[in-house]
PDB file of C-alpha atoms and ligand atoms in Angstrom:
ATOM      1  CA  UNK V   1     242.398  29.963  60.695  1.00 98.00           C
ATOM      2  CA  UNK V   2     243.558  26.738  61.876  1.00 98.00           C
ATOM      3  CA  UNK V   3     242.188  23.650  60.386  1.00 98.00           C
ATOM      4  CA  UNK V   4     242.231  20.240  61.786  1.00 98.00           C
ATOM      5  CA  UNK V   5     241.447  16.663  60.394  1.00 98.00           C
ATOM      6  CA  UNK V   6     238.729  15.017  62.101  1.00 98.00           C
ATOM      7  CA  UNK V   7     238.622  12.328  59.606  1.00 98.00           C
ATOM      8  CA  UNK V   8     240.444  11.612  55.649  1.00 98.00           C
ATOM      9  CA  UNK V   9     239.323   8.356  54.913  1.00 98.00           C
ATOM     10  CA  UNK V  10     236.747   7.520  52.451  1.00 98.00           C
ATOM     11  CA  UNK V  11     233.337   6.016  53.115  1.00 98.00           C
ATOM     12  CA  UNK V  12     234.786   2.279  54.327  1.00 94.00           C
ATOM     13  CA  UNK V  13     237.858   3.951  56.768  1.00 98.00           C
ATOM     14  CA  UNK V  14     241.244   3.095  56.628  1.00 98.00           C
ATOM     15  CA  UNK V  15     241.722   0.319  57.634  1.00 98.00           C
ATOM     16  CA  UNK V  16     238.301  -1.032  57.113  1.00 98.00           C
ATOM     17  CA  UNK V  17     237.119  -3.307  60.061  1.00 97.00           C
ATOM     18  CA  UNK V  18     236.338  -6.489  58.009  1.00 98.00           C
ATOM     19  CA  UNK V  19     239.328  -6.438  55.397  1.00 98.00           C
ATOM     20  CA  UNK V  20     242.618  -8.061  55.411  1.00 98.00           C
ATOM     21  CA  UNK V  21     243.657  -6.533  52.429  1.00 98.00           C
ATOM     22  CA  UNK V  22     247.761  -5.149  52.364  1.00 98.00           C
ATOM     23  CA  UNK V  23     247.048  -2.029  52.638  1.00 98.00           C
ATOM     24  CA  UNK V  24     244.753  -2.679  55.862  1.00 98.00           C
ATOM     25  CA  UNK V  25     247.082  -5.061  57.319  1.00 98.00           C
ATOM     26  CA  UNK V  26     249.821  -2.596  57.065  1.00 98.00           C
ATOM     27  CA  UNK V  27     247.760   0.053  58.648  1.00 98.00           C
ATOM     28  CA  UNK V  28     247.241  -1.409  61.693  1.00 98.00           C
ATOM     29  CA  UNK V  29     250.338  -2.723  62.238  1.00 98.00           C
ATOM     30  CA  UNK V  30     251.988   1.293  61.370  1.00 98.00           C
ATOM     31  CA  UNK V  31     248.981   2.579  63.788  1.00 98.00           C
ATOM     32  CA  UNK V  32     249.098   6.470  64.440  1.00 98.00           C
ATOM     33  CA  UNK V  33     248.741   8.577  60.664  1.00 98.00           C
ATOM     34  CA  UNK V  34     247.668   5.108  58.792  1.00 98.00           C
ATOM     35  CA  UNK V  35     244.746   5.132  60.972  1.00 98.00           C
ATOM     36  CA  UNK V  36     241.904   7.056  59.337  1.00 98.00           C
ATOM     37  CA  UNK V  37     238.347   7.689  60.160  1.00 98.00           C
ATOM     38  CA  UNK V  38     235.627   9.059  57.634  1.00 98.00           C
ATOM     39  CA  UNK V  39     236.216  12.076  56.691  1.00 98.00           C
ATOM     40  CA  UNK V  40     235.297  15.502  58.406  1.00 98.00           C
ATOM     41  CA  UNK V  41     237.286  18.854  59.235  1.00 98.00           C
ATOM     42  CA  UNK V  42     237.172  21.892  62.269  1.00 98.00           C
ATOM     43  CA  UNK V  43     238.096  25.171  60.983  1.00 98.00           C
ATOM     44  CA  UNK V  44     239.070  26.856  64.697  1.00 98.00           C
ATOM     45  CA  UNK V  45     236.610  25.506  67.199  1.00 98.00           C
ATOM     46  CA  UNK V  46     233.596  26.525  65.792  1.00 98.00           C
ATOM     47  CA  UNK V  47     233.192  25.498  62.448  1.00 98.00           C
ATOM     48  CA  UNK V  48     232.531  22.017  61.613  1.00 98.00           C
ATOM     49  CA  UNK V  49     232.470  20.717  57.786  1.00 98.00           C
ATOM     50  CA  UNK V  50     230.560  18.194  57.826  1.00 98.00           C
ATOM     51  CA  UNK V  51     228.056  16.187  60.730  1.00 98.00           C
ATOM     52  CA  UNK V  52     230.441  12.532  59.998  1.00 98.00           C
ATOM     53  CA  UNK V  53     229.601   9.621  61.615  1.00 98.00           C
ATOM     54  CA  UNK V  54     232.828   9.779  63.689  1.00 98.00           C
ATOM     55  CA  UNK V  55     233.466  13.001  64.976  1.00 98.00           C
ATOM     56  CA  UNK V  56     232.495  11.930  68.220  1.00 98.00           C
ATOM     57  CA  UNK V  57     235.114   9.458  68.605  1.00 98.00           C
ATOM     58  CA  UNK V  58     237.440  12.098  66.662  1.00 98.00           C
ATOM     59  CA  UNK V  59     236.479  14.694  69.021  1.00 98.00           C
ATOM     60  CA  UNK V  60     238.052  12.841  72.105  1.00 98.00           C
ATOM     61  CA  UNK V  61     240.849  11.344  70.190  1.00 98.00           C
ATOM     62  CA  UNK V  62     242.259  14.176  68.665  1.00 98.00           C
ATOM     63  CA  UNK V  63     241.484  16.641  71.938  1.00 97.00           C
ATOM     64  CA  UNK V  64     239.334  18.638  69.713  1.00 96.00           C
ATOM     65  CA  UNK V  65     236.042  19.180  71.609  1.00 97.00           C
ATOM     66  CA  UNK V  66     232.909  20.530  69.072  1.00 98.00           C
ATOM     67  CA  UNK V  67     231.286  21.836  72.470  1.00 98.00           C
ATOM     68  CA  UNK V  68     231.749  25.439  70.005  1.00 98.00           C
ATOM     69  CA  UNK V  69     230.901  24.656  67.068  1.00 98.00           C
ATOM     70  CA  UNK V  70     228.300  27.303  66.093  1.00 98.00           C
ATOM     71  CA  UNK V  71     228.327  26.143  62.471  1.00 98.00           C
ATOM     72  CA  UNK V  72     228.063  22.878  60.286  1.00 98.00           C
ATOM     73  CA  UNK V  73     229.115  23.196  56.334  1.00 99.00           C
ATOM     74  CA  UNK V  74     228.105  20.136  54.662  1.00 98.00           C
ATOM     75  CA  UNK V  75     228.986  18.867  51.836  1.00 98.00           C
ATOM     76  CA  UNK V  76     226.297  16.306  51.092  1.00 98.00           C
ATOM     77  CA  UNK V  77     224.023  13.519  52.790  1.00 98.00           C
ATOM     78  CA  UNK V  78     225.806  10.368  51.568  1.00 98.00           C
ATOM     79  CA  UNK V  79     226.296   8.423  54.749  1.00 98.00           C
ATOM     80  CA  UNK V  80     229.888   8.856  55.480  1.00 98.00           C
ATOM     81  CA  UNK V  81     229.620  12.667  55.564  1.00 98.00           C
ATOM     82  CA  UNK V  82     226.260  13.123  57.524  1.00 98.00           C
ATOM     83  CA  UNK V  83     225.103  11.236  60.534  1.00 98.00           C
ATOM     84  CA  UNK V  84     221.655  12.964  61.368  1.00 97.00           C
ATOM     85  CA  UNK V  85     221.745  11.559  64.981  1.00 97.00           C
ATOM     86  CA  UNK V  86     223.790  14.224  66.016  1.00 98.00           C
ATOM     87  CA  UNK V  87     220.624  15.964  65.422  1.00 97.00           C
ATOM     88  CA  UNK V  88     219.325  14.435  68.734  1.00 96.00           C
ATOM     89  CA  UNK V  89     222.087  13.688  70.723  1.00 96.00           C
ATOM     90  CA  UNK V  90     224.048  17.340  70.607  1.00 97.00           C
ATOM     91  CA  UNK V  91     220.375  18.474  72.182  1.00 96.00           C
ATOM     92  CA  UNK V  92     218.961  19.738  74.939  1.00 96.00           C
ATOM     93  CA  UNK V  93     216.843  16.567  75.424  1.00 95.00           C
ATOM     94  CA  UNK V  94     219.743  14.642  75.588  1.00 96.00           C
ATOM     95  CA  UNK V  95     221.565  16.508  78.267  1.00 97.00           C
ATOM     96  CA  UNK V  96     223.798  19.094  76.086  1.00 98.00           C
ATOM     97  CA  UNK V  97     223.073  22.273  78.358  1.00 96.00           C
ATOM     98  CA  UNK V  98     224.092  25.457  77.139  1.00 94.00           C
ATOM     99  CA  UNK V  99     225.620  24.574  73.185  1.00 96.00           C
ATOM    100  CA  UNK V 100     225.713  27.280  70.934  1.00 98.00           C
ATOM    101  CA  UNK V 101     222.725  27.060  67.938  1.00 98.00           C
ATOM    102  CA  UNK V 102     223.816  25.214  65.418  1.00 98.00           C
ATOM    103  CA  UNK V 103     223.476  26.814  62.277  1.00 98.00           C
ATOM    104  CA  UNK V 104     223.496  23.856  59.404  1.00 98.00           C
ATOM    105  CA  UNK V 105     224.279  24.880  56.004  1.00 98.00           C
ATOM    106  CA  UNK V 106     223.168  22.552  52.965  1.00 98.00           C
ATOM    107  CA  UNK V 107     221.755  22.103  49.590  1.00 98.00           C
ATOM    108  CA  UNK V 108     218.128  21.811  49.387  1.00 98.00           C
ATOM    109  CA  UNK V 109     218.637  18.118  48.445  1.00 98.00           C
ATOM    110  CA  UNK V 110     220.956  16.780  51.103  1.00 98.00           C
ATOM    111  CA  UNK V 111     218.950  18.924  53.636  1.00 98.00           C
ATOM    112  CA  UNK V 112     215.560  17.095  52.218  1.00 98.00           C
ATOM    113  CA  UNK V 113     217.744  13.905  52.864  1.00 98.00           C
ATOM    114  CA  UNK V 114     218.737  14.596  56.334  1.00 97.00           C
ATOM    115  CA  UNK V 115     214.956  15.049  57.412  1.00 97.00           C
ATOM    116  CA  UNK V 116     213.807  11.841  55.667  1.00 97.00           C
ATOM    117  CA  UNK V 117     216.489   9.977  57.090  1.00 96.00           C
ATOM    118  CA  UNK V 118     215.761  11.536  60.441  1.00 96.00           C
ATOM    119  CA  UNK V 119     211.911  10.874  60.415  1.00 95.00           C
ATOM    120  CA  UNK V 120     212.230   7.507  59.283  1.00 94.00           C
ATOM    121  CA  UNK V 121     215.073   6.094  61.493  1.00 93.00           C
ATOM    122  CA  UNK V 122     215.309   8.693  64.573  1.00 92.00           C
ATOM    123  CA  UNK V 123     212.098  10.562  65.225  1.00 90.00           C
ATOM    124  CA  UNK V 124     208.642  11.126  64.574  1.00 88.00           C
ATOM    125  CA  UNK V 125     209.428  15.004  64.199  1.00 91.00           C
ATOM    126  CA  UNK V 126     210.305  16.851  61.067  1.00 94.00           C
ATOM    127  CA  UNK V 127     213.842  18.314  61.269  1.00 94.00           C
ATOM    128  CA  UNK V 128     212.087  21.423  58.947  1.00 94.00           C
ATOM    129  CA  UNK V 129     209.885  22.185  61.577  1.00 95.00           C
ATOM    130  CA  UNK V 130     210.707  25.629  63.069  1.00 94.00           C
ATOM    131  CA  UNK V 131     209.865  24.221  66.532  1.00 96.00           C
ATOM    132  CA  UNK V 132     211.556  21.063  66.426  1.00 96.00           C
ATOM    133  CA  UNK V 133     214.617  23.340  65.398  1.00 96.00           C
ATOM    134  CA  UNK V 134     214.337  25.553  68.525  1.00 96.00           C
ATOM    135  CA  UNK V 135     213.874  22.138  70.805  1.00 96.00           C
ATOM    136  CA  UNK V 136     216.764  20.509  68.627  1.00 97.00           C
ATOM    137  CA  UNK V 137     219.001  24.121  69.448  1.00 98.00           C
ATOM    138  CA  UNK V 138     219.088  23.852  65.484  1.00 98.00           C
ATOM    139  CA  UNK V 139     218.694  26.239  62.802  1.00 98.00           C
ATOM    140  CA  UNK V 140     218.662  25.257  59.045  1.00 98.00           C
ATOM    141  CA  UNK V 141     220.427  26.873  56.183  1.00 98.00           C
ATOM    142  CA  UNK V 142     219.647  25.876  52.414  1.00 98.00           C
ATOM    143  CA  UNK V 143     222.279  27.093  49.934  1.00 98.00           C
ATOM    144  CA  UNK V 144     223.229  26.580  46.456  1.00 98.00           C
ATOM    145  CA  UNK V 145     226.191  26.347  44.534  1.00 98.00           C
ATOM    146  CA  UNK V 146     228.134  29.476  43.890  1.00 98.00           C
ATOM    147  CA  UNK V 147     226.674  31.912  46.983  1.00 98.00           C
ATOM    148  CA  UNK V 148     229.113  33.872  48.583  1.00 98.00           C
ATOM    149  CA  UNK V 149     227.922  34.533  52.446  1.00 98.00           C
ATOM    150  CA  UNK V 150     229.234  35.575  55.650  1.00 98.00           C
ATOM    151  CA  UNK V 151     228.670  33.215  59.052  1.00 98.00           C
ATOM    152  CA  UNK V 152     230.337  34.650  61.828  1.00 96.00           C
ATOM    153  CA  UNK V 153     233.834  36.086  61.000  1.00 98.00           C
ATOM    154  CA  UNK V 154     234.208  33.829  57.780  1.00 98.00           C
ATOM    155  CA  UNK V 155     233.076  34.425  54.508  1.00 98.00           C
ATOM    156  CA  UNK V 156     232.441  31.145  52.709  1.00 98.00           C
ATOM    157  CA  UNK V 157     231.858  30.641  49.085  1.00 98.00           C
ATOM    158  CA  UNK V 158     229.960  27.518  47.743  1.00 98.00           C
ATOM    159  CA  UNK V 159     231.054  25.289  44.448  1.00 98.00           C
ATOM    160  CA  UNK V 160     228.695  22.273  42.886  1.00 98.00           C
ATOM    161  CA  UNK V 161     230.750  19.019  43.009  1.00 98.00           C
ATOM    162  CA  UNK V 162     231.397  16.766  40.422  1.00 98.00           C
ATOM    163  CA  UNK V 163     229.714  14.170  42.503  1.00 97.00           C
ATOM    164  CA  UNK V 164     226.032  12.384  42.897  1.00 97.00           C
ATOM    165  CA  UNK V 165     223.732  15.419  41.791  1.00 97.00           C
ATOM    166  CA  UNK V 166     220.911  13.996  43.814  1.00 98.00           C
ATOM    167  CA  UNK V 167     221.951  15.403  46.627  1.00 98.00           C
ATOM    168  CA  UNK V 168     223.424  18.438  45.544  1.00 98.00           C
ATOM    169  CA  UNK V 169     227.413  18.053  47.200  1.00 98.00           C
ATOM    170  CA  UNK V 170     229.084  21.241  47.589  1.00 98.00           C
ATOM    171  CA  UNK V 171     232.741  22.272  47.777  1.00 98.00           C
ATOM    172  CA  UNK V 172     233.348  25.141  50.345  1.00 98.00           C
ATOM    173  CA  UNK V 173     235.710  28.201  50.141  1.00 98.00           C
ATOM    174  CA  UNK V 174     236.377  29.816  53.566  1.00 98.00           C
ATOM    175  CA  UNK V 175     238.069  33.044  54.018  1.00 98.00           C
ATOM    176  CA  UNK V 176     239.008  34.974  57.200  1.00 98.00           C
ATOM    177  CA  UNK V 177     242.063  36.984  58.586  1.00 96.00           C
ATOM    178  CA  UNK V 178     243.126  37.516  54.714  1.00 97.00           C
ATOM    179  CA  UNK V 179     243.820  33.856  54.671  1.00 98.00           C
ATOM    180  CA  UNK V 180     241.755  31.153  52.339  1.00 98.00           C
ATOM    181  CA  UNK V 181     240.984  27.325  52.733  1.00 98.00           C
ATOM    182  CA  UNK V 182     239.226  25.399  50.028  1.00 98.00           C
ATOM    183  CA  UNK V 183     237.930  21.705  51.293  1.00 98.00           C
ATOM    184  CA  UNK V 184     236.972  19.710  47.770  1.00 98.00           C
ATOM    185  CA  UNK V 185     235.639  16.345  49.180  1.00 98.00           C
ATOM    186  CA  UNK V 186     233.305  14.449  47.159  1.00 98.00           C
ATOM    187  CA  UNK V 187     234.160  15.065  43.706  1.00 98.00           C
ATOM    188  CA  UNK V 188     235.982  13.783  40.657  1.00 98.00           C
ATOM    189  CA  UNK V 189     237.442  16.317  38.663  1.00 98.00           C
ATOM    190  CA  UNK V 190     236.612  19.690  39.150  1.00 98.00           C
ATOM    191  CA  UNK V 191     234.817  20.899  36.400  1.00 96.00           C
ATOM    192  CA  UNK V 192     235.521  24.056  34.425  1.00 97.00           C
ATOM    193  CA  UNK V 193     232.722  26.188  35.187  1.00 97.00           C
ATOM    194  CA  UNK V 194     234.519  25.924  39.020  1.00 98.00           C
ATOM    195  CA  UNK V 195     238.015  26.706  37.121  1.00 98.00           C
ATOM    196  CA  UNK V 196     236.356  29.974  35.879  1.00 98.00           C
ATOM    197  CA  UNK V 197     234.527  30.774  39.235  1.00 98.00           C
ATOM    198  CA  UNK V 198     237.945  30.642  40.962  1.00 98.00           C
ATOM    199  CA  UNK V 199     239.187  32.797  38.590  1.00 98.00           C
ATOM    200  CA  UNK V 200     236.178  35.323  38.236  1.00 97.00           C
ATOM    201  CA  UNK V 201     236.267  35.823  41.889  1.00 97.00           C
ATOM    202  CA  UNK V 202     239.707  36.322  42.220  1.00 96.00           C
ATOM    203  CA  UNK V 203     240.650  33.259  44.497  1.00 97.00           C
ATOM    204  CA  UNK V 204     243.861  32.304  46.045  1.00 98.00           C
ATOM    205  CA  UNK V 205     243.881  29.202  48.414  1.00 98.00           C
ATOM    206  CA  UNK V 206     246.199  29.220  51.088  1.00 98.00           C
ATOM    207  CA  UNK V 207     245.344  25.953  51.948  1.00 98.00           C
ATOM    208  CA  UNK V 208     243.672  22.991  49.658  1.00 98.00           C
ATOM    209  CA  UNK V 209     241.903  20.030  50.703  1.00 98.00           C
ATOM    210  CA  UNK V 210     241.266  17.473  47.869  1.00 98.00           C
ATOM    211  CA  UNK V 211     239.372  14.129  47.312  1.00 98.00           C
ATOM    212  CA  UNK V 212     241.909  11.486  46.996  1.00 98.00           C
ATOM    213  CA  UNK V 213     239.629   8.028  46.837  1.00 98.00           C
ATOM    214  CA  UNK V 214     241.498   6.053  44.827  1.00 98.00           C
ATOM    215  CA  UNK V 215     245.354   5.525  44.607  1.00 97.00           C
ATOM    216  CA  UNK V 216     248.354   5.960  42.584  1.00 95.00           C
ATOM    217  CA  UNK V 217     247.829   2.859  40.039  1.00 93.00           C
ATOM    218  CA  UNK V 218     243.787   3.528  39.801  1.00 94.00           C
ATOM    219  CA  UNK V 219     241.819   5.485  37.804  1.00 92.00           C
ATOM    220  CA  UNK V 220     239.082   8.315  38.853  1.00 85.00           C
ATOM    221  CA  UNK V 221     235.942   8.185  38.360  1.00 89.00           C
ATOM    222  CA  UNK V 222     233.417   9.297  40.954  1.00 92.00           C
ATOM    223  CA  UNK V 223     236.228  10.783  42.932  1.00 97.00           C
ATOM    224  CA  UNK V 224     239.465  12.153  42.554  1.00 98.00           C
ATOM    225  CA  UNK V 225     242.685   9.112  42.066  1.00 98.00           C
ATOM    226  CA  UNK V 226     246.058  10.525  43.206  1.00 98.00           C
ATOM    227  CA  UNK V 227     247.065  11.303  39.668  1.00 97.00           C
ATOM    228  CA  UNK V 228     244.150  13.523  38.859  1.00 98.00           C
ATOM    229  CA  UNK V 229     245.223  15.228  42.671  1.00 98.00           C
ATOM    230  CA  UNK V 230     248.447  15.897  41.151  1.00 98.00           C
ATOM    231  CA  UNK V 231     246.895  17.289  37.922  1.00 98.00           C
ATOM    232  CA  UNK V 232     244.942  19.835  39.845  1.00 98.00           C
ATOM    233  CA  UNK V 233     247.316  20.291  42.212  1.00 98.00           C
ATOM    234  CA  UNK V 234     249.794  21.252  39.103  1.00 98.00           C
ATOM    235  CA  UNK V 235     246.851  23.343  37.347  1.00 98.00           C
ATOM    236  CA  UNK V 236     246.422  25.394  40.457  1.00 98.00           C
ATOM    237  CA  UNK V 237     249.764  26.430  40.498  1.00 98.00           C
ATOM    238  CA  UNK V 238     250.121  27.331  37.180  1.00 98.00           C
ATOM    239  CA  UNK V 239     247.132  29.405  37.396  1.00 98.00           C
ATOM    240  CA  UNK V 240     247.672  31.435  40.413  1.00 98.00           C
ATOM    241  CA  UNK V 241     245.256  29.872  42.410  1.00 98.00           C
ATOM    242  CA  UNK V 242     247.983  28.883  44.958  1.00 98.00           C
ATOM    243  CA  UNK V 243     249.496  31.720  47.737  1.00 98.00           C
ATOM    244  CA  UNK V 244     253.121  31.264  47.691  1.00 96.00           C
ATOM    245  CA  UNK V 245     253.070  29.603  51.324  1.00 96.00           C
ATOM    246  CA  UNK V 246     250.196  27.492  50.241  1.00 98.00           C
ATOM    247  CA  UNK V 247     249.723  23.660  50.989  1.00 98.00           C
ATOM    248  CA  UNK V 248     247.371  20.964  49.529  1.00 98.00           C
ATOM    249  CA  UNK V 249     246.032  18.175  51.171  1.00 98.00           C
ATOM    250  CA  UNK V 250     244.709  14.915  50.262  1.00 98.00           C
ATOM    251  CA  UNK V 251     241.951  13.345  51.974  1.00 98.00           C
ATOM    252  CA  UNK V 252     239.240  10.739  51.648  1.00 98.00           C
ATOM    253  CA  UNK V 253     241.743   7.982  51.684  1.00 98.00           C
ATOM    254  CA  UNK V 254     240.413   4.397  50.357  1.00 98.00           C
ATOM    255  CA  UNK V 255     242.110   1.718  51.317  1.00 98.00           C
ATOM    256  CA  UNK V 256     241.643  -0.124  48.067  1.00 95.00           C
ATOM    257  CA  UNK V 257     244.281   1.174  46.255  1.00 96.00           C
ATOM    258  CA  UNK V 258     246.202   3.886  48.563  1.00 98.00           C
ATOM    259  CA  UNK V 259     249.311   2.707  50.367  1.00 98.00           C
ATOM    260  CA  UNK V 260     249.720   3.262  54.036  1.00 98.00           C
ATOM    261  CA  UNK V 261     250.363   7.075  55.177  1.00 98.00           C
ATOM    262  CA  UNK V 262     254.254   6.870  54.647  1.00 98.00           C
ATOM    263  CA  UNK V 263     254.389   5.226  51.385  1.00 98.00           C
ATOM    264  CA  UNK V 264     251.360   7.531  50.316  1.00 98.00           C
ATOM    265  CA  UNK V 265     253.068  10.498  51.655  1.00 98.00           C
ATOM    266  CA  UNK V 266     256.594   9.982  49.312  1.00 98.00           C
ATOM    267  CA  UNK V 267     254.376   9.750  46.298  1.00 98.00           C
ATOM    268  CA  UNK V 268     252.757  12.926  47.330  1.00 98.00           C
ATOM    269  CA  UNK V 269     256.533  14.446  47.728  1.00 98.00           C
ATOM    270  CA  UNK V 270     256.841  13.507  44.587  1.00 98.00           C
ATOM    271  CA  UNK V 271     254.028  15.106  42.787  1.00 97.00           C
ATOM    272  CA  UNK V 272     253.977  18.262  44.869  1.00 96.00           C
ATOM    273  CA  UNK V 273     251.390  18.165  47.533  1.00 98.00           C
ATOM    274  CA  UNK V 274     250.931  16.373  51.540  1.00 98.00           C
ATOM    275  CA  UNK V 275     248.600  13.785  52.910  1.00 98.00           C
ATOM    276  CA  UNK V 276     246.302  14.670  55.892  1.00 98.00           C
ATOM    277  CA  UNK V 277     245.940  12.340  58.901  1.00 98.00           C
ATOM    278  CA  UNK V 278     243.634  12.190  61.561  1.00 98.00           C
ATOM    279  CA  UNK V 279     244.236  15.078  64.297  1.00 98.00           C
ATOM    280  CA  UNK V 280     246.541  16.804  61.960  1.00 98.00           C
ATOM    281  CA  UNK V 281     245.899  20.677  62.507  1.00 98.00           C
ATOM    282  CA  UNK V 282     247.706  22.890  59.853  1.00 98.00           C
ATOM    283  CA  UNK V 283     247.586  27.214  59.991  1.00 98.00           C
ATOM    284  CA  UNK V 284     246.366  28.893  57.261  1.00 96.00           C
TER     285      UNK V 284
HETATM  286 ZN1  LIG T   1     232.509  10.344  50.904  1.00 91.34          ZN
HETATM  287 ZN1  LIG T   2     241.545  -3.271  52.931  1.00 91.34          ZN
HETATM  288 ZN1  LIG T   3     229.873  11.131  48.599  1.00 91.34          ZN
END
């Protein structure tokens, strides 16, 4: 599998358009990796995690076209993960001839928060309507946390994130070709009963994408702060989770209190894991 970055900032981007904080002043003067748009991920061409509010301008940046994306793992409806009017505008009625379905997978919450959002801001239509589906070239998928189930060649396991439980986020483990990715954005520290599951079901990540909202001299709360990354980053290792080749990857950048990519990336070095950018593509 290869995986690429679409996005790895957090819900504000990196730097964000109305601040003239240091961080965001140093971004745009570095340009290129310091750059960083919300966050979202392509596994090959045809999985997409996550429907983010810039993947179209990721898309043509990064030369990643989603013209194959058969499938959409989200993690949850908060804004800057989910823009519903991809809904309309990857459809028919809006001149996209010939896309594969798109088969949406979400909890039962975010996917009651997609259609609310879409009825009341983008359409009269009910996204859980069978025939708006088949005129939207869209096909629904509820799951819940800890289902294992196959879409296409991958097999993809679900975890509950430690993150607003009104919309039910979920953390995704995707296998194929012997090889194993797990993308954890939203959540603050992964809670034990996800420990055990990893553990239970024999996992070993080959890759490992982490929340990493706040910086090196902030706390975590709702999200993950570098130091917690590092904790779980160390845990993971300790506990086998971790193929010998494997590499972990922060993302869901805040400007706030994260330095620039090349100051962020030597504390990484230092506590044993990498920073994503936008258009990065890593093999698993
Ligand atoms: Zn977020
Ligand atoms: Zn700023
Ligand atoms: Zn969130």
């Amino acid at each position: 599998m290869i995986l690429t970055f679409l996005g790895t900032a957090a819900a504000n981007a990196y730097p964000e358009a109305f601040c003239r904080c240091e961080n965001c002043e140093r971004a745009r003067v570095l340009g290129g990796p310091s750059l960083r748009k919300r966050s979202a991920a392509l596994i090959d061409d045809d999985l997409l995690l996550d429907l983010g509010p810039d993947i179209m301008t990721a898309a043509f940046m990064h030369g990643c076209p989603l013209s194959s994306v058969h499938y959409c793992l989200q993690t949850h409806a908060h804004a800057d993960h989910l823009d519903p009017s991809h809904f309309l505008s990857r459809s028919p009625g809006y001149g996209v001839i010939g896309a594969p379905r798109l088969h949406f997978y979400a909890s039962p919450a975010t996917v009651h928060r997609a259609a609310r959002t879409f009825e009341r801001d983008l359409s009269s239509d009910s996204l859980l309507d069978p025939e708006v589906g088949e005129r939207l070239n869209l096909e629904i998928h509820r799951i819940e946390a800890f289902q294992s189930f196959s879409i296409g060649p991958y097999r993809v396991t679900t975890f509950p994130a430690n993150h607003d439980p009104s919309v039910e986020p979920l953390l995704y483990a995707i296998e194929a070709d012997g090889r194993s990715i797990f993308y954890g954005t939203d959540t603050a520290t992964l809670p034990e009963e996800i420990w055990q599951a990893f553990h239970r079901r024999r996992m070993r990540f080959d890759i490992v994408v982490l929340d990493h909202t706040y910086g090196p001299e902030e706390p975590g709360s709702d999200h993950l702060s570098a130091h917690q990354v590092a904790g779980h980053v160390e845990r993971m290792r300790e506990e086998g989770l971790l193929t010998e080749r494997a590499r972990v990857f922060a993302t869901h950048i805040a400007h706030e209190g994260n330095p620039a990519h090349p100051e962020l990336v030597d504390f990484a070095a230092r506590h044993g894991y990498e920073v994503a950018y936008d258009g990065l593509a890593v093999q698993a």
